[in-house]
PDB file of C-alpha atoms in Angstrom:
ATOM      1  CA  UNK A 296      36.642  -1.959  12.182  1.00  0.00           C
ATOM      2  CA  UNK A 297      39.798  -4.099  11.625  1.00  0.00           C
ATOM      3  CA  UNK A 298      42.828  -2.803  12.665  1.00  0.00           C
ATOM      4  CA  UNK A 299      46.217  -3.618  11.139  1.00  0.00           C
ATOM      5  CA  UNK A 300      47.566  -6.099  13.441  1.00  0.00           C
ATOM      6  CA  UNK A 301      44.184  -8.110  13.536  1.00  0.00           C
ATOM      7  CA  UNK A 302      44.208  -8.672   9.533  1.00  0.00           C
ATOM      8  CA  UNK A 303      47.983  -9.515   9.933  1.00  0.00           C
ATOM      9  CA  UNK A 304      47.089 -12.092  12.228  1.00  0.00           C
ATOM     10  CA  UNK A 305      44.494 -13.003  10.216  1.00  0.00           C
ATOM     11  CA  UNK A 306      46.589 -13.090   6.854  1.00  0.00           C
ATOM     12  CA  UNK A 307      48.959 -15.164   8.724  1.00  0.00           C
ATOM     13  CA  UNK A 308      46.593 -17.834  10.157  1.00  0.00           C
ATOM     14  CA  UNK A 309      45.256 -18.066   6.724  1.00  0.00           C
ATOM     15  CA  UNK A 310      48.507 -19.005   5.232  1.00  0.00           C
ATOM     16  CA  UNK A 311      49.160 -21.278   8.009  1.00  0.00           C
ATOM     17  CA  UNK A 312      46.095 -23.439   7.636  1.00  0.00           C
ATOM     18  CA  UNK A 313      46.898 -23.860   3.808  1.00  0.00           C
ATOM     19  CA  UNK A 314      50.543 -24.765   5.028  1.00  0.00           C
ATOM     20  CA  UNK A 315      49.132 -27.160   7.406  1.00  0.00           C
ATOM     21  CA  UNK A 316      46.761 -28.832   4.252  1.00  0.00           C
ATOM     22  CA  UNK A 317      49.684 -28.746   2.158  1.00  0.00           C
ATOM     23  CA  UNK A 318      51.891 -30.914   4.371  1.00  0.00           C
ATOM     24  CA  UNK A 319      49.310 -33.262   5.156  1.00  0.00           C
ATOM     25  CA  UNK A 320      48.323 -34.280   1.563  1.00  0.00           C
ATOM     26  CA  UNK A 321      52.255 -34.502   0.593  1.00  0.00           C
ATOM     27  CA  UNK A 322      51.938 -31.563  -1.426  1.00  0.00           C
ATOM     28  CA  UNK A 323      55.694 -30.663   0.274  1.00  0.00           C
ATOM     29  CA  UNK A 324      57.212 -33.532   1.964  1.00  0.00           C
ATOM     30  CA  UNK A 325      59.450 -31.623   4.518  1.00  0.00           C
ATOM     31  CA  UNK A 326      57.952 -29.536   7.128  1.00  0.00           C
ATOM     32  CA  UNK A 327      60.928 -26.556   6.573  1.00  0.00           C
ATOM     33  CA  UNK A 328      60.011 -26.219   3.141  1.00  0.00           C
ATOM     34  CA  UNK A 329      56.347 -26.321   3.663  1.00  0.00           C
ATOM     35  CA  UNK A 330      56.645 -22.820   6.136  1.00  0.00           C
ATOM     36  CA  UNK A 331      59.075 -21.330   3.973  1.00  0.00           C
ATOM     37  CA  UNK A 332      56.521 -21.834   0.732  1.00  0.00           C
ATOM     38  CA  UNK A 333      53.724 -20.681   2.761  1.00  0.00           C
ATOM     39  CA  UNK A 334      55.319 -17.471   4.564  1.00  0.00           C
ATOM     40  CA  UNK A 335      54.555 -18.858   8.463  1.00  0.00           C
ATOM     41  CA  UNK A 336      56.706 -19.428  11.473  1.00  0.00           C
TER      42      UNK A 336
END
């Protein structure tokens, strides 16, 4: 069974591996922007 906090980490890690893709392929050129788009740290 999933608890809370794992599918929050889970969500999260999620979003930051489409961050990641999305400053890679210069879909958002700054960094900043790119976590503040994607909801990550």
């Amino acid at each position: 069974m999933t608890t809370a906090s794992t599918k929050k980490a889970s969500d999260q890690e999620g979003r930051l591996l489409l961050a990641i893709r999305a400053y890679e392929s210069k879909q958002i050129s700054s960094i900043r922007a790119t976590a503040k788009s994607y909801n990550v740290p």
